[in-house]
Short mmCIF file of N, CA and C and ligand atoms in Angstrom, two decimals:
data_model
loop_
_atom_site.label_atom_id
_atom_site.label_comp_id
_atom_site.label_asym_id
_atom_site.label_seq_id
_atom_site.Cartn_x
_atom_site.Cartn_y
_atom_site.Cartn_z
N UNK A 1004 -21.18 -5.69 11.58
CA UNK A 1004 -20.30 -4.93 12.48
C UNK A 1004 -21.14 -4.27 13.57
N UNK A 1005 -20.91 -4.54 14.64
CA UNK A 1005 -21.74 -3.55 16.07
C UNK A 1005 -20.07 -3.03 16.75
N UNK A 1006 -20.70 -2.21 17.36
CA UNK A 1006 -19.28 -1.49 17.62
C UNK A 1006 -20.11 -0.58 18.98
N UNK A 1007 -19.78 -1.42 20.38
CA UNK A 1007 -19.76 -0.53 21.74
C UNK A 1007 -18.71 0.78 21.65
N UNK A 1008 -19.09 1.40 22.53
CA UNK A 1008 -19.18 3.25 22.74
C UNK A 1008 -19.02 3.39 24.02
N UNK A 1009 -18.00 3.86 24.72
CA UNK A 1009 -18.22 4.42 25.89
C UNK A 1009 -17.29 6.21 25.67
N UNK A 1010 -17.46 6.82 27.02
CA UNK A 1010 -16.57 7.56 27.72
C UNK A 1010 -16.46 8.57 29.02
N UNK A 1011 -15.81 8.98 29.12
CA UNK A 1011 -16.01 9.57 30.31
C UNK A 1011 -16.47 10.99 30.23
N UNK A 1012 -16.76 12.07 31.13
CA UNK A 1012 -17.06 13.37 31.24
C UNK A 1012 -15.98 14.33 30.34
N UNK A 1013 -14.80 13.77 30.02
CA UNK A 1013 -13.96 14.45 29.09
C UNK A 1013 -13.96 14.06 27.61
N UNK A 1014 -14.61 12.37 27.68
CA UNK A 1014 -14.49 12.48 25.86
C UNK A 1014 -16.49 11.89 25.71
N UNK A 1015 -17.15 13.30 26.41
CA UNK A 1015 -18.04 12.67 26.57
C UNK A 1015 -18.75 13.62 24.99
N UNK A 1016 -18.36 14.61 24.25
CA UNK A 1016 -18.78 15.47 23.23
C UNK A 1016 -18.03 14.33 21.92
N UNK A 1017 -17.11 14.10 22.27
CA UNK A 1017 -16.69 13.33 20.65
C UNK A 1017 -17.36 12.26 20.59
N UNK A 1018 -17.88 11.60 21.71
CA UNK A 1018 -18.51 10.11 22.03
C UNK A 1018 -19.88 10.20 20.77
N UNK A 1019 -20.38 11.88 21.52
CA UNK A 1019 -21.99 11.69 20.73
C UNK A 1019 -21.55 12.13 18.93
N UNK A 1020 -20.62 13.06 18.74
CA UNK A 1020 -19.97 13.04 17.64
C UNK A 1020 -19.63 11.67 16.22
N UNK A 1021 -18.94 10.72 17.21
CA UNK A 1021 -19.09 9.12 17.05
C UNK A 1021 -20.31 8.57 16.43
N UNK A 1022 -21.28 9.01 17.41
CA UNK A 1022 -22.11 8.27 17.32
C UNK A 1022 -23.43 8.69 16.04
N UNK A 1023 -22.77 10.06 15.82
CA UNK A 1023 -23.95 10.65 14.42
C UNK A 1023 -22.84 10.22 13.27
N UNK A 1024 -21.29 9.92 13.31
CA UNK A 1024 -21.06 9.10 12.33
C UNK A 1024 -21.76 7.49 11.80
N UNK A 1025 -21.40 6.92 13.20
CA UNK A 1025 -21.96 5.80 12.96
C UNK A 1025 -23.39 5.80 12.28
N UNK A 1026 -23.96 6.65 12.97
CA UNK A 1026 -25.41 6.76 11.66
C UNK A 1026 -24.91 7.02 10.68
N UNK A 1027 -24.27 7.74 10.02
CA UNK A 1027 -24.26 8.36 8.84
C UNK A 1027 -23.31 6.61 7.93
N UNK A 1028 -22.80 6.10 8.53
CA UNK A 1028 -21.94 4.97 8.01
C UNK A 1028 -23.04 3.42 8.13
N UNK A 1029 -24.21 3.98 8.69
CA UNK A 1029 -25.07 2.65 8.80
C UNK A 1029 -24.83 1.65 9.51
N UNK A 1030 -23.33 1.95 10.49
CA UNK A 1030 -23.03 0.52 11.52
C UNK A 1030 -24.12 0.80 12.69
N UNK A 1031 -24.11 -0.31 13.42
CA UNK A 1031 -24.79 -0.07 14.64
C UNK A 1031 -24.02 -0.01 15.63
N UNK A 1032 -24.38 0.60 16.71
CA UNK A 1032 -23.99 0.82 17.89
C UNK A 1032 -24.78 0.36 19.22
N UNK A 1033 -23.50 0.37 20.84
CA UNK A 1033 -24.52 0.46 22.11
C UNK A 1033 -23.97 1.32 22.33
N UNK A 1034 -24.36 2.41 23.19
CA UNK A 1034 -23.63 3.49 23.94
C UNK A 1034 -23.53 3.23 25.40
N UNK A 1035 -22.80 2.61 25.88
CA UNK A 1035 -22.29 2.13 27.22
C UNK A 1035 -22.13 3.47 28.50
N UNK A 1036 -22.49 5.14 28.02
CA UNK A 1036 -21.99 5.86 28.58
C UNK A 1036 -20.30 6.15 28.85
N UNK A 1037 -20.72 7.55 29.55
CA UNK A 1037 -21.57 8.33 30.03
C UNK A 1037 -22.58 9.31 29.73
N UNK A 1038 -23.30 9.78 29.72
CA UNK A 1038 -24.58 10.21 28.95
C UNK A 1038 -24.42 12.00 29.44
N UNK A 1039 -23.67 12.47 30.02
CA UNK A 1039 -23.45 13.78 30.22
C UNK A 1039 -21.86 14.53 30.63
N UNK A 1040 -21.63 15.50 30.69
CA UNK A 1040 -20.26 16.23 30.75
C UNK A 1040 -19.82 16.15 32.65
N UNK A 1041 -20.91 15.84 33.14
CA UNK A 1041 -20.60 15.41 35.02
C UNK A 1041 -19.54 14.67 35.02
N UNK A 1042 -18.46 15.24 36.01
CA UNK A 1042 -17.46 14.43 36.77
C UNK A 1042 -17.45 12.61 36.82
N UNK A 1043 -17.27 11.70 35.68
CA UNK A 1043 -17.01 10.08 36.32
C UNK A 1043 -15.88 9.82 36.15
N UNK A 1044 -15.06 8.50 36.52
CA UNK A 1044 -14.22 7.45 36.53
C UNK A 1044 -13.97 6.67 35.07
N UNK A 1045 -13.04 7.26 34.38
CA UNK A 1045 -12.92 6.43 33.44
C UNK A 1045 -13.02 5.00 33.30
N UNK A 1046 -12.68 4.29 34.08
CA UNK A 1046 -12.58 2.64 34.24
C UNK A 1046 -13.70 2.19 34.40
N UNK A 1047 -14.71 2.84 35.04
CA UNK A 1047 -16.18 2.42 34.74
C UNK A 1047 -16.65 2.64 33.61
N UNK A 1048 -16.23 2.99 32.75
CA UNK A 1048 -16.99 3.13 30.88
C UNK A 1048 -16.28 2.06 29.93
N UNK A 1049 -14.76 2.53 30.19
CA UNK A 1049 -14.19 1.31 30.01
C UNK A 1049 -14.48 -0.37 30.15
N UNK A 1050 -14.48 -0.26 31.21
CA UNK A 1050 -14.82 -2.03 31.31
C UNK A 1050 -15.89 -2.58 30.89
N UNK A 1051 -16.95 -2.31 30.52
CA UNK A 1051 -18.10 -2.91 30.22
C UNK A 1051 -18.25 -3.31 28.75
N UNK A 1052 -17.23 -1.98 28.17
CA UNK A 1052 -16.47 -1.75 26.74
C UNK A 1052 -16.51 -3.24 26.66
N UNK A 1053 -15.12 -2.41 27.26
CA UNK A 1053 -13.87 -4.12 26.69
C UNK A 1053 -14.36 -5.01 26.94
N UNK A 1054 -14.77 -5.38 28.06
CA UNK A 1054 -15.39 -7.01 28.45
C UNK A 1054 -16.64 -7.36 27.07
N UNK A 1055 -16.90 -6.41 26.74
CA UNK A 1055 -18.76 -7.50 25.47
C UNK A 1055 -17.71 -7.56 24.60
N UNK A 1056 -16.82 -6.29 23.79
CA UNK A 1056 -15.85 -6.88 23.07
C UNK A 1056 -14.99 -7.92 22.95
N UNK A 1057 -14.85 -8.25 24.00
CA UNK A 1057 -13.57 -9.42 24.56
C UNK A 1057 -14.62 -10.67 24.17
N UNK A 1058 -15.99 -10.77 24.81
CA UNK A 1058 -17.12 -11.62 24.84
C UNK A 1058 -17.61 -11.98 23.78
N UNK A 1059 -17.32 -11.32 22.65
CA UNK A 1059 -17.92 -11.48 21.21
C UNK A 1059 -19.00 -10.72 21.01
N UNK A 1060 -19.70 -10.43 21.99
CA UNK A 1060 -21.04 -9.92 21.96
C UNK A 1060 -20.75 -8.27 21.08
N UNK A 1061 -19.80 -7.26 20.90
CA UNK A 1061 -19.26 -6.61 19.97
C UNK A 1061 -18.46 -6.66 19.28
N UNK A 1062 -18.08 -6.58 17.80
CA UNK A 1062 -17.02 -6.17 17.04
C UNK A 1062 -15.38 -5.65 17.42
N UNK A 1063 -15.86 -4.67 18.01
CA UNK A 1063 -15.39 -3.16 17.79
C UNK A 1063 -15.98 -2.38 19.34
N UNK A 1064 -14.67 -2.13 19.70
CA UNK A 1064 -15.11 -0.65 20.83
C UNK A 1064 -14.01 0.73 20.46
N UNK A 1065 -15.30 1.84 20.48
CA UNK A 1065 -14.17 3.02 20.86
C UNK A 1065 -14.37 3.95 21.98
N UNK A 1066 -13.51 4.30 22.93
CA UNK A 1066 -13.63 4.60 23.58
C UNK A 1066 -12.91 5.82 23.66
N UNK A 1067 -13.37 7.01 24.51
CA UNK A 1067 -13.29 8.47 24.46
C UNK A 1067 -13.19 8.79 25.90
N UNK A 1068 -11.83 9.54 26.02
CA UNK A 1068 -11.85 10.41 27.38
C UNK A 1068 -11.01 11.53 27.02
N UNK A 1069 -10.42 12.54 28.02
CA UNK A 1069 -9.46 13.96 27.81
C UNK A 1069 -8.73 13.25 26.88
N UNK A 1070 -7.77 12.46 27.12
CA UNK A 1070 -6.47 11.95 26.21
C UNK A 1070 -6.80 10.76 25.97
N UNK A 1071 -7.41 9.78 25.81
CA UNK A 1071 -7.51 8.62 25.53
C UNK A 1071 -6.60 7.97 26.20
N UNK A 1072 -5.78 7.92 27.05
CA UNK A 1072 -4.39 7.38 27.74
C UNK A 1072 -5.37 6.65 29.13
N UNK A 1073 -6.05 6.85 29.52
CA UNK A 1073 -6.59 6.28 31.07
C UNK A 1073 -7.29 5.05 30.31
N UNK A 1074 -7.98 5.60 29.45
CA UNK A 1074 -8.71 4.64 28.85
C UNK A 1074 -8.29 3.00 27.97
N UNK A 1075 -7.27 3.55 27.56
CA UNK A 1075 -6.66 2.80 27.09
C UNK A 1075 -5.80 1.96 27.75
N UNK A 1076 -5.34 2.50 28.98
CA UNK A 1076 -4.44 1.55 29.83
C UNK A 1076 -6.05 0.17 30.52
N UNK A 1077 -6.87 1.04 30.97
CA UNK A 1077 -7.79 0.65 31.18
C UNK A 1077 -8.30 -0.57 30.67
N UNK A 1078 -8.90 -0.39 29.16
CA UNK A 1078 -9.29 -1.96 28.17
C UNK A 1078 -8.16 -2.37 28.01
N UNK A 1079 -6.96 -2.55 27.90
CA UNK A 1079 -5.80 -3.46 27.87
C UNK A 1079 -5.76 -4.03 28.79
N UNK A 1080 -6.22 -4.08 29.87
CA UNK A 1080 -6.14 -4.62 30.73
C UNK A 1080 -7.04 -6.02 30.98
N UNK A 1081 -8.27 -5.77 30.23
CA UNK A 1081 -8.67 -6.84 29.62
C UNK A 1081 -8.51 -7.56 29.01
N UNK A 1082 -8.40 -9.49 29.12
CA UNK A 1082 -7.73 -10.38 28.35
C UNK A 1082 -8.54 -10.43 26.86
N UNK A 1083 -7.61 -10.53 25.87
CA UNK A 1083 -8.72 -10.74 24.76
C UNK A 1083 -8.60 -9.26 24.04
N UNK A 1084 -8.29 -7.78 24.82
CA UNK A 1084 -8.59 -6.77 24.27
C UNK A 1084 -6.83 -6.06 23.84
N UNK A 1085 -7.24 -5.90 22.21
CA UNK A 1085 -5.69 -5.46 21.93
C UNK A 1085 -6.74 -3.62 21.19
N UNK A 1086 -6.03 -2.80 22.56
CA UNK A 1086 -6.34 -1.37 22.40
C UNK A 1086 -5.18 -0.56 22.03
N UNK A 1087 -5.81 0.52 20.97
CA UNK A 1087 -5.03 1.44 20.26
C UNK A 1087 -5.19 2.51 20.74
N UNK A 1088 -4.63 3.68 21.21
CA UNK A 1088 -4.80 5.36 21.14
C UNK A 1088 -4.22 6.05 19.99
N UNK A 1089 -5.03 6.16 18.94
CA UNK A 1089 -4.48 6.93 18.02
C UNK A 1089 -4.89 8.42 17.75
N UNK A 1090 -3.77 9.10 17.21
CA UNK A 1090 -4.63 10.56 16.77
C UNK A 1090 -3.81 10.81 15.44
N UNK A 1091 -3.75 9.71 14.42
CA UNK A 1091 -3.55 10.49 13.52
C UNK A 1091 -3.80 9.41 12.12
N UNK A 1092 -3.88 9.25 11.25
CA UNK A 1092 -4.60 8.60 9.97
C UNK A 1092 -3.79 7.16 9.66
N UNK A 1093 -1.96 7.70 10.10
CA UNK A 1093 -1.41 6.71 9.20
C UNK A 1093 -1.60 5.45 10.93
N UNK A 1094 -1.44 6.10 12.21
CA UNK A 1094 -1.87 4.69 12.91
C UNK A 1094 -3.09 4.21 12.95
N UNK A 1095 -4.09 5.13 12.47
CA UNK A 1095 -5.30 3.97 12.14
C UNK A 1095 -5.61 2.72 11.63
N UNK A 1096 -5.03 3.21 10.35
CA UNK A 1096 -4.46 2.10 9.57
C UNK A 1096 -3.73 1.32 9.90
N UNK A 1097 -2.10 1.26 10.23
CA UNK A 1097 -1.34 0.46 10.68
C UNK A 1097 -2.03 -0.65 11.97
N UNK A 1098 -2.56 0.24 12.75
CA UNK A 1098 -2.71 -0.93 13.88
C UNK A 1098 -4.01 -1.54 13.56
N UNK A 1099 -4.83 -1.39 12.78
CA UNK A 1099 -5.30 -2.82 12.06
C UNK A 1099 -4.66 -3.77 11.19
N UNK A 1100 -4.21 -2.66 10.12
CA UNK A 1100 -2.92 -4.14 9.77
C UNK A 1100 -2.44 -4.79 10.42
N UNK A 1101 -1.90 -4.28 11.82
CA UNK A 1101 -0.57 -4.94 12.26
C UNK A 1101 -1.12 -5.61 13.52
N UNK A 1102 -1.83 -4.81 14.10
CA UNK A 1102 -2.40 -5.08 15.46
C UNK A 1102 -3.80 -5.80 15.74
N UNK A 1103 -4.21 -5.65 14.39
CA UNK A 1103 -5.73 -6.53 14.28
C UNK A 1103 -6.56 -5.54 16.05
N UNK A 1104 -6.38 -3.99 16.16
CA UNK A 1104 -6.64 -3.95 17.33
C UNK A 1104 -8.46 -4.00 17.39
N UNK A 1105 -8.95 -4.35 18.82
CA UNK A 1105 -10.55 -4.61 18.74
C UNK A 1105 -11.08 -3.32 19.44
N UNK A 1106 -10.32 -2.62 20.44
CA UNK A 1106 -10.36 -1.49 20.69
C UNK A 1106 -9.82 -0.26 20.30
N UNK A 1107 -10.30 1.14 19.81
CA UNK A 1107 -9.92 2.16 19.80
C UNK A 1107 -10.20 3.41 20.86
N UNK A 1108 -9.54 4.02 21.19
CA UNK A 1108 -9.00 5.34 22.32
C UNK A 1108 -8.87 6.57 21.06
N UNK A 1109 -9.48 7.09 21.62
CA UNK A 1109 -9.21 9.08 21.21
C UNK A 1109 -9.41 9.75 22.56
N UNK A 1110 -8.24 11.18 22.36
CA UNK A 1110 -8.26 12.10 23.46
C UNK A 1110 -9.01 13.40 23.26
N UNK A 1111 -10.29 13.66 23.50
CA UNK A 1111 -11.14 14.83 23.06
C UNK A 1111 -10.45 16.20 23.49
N UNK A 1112 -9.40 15.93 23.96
CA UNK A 1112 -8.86 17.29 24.52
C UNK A 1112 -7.47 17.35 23.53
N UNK A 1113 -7.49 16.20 22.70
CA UNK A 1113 -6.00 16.48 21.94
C UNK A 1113 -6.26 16.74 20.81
N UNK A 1114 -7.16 15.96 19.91
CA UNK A 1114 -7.64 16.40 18.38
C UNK A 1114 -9.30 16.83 18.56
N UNK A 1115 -9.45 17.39 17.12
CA UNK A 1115 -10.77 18.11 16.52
C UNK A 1115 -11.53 16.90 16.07
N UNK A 1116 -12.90 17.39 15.99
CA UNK A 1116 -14.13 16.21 15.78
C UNK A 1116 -13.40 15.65 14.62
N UNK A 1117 -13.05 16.64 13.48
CA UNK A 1117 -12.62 16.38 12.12
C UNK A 1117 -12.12 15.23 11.77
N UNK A 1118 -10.71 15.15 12.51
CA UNK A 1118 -9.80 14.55 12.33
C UNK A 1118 -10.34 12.94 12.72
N UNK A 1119 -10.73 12.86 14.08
CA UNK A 1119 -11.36 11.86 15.01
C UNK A 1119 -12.49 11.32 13.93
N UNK A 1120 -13.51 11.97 13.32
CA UNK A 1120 -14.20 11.20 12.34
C UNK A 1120 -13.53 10.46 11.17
N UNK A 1121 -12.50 11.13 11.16
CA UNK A 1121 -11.36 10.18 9.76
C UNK A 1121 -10.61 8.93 10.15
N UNK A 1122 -10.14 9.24 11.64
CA UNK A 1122 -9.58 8.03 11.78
C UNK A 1122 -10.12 6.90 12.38
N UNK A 1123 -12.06 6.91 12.67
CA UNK A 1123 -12.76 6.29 13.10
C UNK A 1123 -12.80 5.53 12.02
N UNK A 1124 -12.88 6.57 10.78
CA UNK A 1124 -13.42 5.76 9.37
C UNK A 1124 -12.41 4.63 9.23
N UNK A 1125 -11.31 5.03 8.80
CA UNK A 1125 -10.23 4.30 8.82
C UNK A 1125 -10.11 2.94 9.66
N UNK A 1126 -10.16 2.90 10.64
CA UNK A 1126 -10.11 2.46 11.44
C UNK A 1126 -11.06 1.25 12.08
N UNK A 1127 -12.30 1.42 10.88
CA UNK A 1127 -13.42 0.37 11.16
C UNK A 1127 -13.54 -0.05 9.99
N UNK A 1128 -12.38 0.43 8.78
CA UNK A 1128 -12.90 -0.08 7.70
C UNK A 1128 -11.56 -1.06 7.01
N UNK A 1129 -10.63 -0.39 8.03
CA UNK A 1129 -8.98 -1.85 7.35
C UNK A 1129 -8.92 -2.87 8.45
N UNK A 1130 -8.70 -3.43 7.02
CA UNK A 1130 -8.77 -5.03 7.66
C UNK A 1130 -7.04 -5.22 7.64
N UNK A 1131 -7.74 -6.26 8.86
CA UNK A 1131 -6.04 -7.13 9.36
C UNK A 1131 -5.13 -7.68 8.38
N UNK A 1132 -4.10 -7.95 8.39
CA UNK A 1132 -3.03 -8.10 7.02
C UNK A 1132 -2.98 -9.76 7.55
N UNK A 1133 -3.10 -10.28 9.08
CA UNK A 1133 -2.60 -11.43 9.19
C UNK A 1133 -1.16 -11.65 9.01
N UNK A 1134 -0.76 -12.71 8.80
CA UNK A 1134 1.02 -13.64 8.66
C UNK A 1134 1.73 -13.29 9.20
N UNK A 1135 2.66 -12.37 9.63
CA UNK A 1135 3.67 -12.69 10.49
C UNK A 1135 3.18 -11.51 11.24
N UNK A 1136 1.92 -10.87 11.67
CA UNK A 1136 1.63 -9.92 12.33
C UNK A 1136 0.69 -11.06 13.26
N UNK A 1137 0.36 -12.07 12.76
CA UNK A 1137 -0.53 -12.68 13.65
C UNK A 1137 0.19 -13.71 14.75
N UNK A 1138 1.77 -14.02 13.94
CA UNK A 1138 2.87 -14.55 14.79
C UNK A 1138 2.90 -13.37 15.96
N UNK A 1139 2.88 -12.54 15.98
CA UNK A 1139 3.34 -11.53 17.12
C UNK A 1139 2.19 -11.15 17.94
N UNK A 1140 0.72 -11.36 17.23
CA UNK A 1140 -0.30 -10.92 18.06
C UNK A 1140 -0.83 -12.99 18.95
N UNK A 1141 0.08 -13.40 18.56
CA UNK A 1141 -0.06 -14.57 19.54
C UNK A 1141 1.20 -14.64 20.61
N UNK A 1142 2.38 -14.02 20.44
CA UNK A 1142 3.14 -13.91 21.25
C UNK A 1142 2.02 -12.68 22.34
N UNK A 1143 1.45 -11.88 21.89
CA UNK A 1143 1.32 -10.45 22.71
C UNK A 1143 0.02 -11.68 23.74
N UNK A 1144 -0.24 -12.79 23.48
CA UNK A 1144 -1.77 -13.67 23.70
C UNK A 1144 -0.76 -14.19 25.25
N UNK A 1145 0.51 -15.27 24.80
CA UNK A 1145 0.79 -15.66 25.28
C UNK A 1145 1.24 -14.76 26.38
N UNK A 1146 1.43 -13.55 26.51
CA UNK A 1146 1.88 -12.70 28.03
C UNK A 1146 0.66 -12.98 28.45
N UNK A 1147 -0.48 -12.80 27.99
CA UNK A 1147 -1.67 -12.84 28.81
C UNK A 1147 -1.54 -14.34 29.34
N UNK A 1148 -1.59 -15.41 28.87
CA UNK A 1148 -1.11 -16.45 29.41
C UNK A 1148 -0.88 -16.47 30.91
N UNK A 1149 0.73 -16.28 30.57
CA UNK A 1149 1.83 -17.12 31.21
C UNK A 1149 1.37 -15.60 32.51
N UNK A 1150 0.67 -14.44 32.26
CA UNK A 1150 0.31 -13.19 33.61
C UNK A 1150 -0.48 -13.60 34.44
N UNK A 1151 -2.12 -14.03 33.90
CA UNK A 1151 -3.10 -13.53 33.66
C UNK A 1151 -3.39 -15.58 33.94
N UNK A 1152 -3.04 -16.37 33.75
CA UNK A 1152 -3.79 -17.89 33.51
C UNK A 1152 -4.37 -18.18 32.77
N UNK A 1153 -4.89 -17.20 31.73
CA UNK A 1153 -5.52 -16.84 30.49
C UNK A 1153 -4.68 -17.65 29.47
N UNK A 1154 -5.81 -18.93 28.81
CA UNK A 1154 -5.52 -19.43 27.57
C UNK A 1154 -5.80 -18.93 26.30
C1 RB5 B 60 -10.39 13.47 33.32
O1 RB5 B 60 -10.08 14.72 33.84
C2 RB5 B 60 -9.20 12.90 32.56
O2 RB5 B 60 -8.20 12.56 33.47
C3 RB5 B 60 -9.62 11.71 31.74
O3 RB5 B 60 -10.61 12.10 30.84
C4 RB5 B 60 -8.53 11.07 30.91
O4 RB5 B 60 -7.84 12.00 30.17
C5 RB5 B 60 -7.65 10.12 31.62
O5 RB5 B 60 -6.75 9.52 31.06
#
């Protein structure tokens, strides 16, 4: 499991938070930035995310800003990337079951480190259910398709 890291100047404290879990859980990480609390552009942390994820070259991205909402519109926007914003335990879970998602979003301005370390856990550790969730995560393929020219 490798699992890219970004965020912006607002989820730039839970990012490094993240990232002394991931030590403590033994996965590895890249930290894609931003590397301080200065004013950036969410969509620049984002994309570099999603795209190695999308590429194979990562697992797993989570990504951190104020609300996780910029961010997340953001890597969805990438073909290949099915992103979650969650803040609470039981959608951690679910949208790996259901959503097999490759990206995760948290809003550092909406929940506590606490919580955000639980549903990271969660969240890197359930696996996809597959069968008729994978019927629907090929319908969600085909919009990219028939949008996007994307096979
Ligand atoms: C930055 O002020 C804030 O807009 C950003 O972190 C994020 O919440 C956007 O969705």
């Amino acid at each position: 499991m490798r699992v890219a890291l970004g965020a912006d100047h607002g989820g730039f404290r839970l990012k490094e938070e993240i990232k002394s879990l991931l030590e403590e859980m033994n996965i590895a990480y890249e930290d894609f930035g931003c590397d301080c609390e200065a004013s950036v552009d969410y969509p620049d942390y984002a994309l570099p995310v999603a795209e190695k994820v999308a590429a194979g070259e990562f697992d797993r991205g989570i990504l951190v800003c104020g609300t996780g909402i910029g961010m997340s519109i953001a890597a969805n926007k990438v073909p290949g990337i099915r992103c979650a914003l969650v803040h609470d335990m039981f959608s951690a879970k679910a949208t790996r079951e259901h959503n097999d998602t490759n990206v995760l979003t948290m809003g550092e301005r909406v929940i506590g480190p606490g919580l955000a370390r639980e549903i990271v856990k969660i969240w890197l550790e359930t696996e996809f259910q597959g069968g008729r969730h994978q019927r629907r995560i090929d319908k969600v393929t085909g919009i990219e398709a028939k949008h996007l020219g994307v096979k």
